[in-house]
XYZ file of C-alpha atoms in Angstrom:
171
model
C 19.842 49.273 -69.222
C 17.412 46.590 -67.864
C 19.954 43.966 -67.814
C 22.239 46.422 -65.704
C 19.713 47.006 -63.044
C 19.508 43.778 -62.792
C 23.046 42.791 -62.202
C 22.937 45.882 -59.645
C 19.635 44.342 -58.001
C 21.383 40.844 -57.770
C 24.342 42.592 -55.689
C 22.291 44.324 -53.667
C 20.483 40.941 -52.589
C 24.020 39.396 -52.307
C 24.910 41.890 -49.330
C 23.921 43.349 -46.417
C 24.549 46.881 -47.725
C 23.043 50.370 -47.926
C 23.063 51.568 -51.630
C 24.657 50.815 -54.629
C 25.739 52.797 -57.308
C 27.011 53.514 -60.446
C 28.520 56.542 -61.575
C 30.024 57.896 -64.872
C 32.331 61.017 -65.598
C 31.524 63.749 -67.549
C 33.719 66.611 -68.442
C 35.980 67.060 -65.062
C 33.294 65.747 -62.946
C 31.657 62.799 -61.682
C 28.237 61.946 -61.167
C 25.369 59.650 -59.930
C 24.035 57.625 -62.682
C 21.797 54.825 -60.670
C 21.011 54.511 -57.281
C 19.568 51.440 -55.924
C 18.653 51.545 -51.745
C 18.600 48.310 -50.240
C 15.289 47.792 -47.850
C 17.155 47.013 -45.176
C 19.103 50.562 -44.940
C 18.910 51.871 -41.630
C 19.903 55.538 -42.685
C 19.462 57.823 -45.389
C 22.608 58.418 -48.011
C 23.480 62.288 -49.558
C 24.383 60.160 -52.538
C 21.209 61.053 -55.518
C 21.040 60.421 -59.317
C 21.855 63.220 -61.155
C 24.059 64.793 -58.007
C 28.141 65.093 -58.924
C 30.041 62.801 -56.931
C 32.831 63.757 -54.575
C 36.060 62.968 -57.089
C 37.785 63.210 -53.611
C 36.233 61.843 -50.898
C 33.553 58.826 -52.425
C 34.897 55.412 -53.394
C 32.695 56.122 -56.988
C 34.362 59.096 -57.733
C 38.056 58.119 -56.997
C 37.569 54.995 -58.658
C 36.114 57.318 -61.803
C 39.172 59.518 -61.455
C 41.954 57.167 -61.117
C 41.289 55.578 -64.435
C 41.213 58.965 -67.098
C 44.203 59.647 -69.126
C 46.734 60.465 -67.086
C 46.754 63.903 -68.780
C 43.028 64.764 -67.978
C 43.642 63.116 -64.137
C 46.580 66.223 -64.084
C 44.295 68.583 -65.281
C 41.741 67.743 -62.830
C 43.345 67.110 -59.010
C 44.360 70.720 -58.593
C 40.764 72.084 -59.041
C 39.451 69.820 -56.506
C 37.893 70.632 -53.243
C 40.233 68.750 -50.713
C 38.506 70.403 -47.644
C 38.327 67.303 -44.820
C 34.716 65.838 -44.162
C 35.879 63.326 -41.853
C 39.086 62.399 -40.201
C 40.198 59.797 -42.506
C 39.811 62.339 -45.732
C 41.795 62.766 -47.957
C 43.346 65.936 -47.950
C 45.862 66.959 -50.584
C 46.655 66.218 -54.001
C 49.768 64.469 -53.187
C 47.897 61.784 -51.256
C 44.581 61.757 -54.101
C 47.591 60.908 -56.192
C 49.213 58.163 -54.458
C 45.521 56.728 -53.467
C 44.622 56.777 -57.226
C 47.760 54.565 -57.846
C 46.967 52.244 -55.711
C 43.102 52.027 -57.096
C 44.720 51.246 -60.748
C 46.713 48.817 -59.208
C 44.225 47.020 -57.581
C 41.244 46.889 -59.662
C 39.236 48.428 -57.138
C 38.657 51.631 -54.789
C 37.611 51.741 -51.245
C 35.920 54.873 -48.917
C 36.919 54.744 -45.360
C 34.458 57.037 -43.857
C 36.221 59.521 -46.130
C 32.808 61.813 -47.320
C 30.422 60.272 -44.515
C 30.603 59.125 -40.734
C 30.339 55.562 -40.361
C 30.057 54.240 -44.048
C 32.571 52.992 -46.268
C 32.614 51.931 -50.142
C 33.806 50.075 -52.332
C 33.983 50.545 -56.220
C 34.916 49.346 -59.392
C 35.719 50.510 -63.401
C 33.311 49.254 -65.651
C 35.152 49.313 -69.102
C 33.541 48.306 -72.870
C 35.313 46.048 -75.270
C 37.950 48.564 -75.946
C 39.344 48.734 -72.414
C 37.824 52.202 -71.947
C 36.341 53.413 -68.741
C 32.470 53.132 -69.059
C 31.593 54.431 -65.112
C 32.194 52.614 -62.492
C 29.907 50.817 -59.646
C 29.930 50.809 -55.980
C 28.298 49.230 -53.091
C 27.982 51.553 -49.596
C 27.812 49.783 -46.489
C 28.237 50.868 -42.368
C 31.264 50.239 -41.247
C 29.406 47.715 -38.683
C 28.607 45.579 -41.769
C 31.762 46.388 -44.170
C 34.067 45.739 -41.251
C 37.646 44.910 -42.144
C 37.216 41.514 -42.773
C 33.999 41.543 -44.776
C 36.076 43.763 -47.153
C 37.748 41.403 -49.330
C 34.609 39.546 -50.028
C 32.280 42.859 -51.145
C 35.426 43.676 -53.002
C 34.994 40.426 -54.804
C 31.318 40.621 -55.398
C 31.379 44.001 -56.586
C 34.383 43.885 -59.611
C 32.021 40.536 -60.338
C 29.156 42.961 -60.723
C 31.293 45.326 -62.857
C 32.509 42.493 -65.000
C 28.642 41.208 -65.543
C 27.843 44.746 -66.525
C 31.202 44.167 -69.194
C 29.686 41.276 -70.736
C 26.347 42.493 -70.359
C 26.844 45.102 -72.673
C 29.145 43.325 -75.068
C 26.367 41.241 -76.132
């Protein structure tokens, strides 16, 4: 656990970001695992250890959902609360769906404002030697900071983090 915390330390010295987290799943439902708050945040985050994580509307959780068995992802989207928080939400399970895709397909999951005003995250699956999901980190930032083209950088840091974390615990 110490050498986690301080691969999640090292990120959060690497950019100019809120929080970062990491998140696992258990049962149908995600939740906060670690929370680290940079100094520098301006603002204060709903995100807390121990608190479920929004499966719907937070980079974590998507990222969490998109890689269960497909079976257990089934089982799960219609029970979720798809109520709008912001105007980019996500709002049905059609479009959770096709968003989860494209998370598997990438590597990586991204929050546009979806759960709060202003921030956005991005997150990535932390798997053990087996290729099995783990939990999966993520690194909040204002939208001022985690503009659209600091994205592909954080997104780079960030599935570097999660692949530290691999190795980390393969040894």
């Amino acid at each position: 656990m110490i050498k986690i915390v301080s691969v999640f330390s090292s990120l959060l010295d690497s950019v100019d970001c809120l929080a970062v987290h990491y998140g696992i799943m258990e049962g149908d439902r995600g939740y906060y695992v670690i929370k680290l708050e940079s100094p520098r945040a301006g603002m204060l985050l709903k995100s807390r250890e121990g608190l479920p994580v929004s499966l719907v509307h937070a980079g974590l959780g998507k990222c969490l959902l998109a890689y269960q068995h497909p079976e257990v992802r089934e089982r799960i989207l219609p029970t979720l609360d798809y109520t709008p928080e912001s105007p980019t939400s996500i709002t049905t399970p059609e479009a959770l769906r096709a968003e989860l895709a494209k998370i598997r397909l990438q590597g990586w999951a991204f929050d546009n404002s979806e759960g709060e005003a202003d921030i956005r995250c991005v997150a990535a699956p932390v798997f053990n030697a087996q290729h099995e999901l783990l939990g999966a980190i993520s690194i909040v930032g204002s939208v001022l900071k985690f503009n659209d083209d600091a994205i592909p950088e954080v997104v780079s840091k960030v599935k570097q983090c999660a692949l530290s974390i691999e190795r980390s615990i393969s040894t």
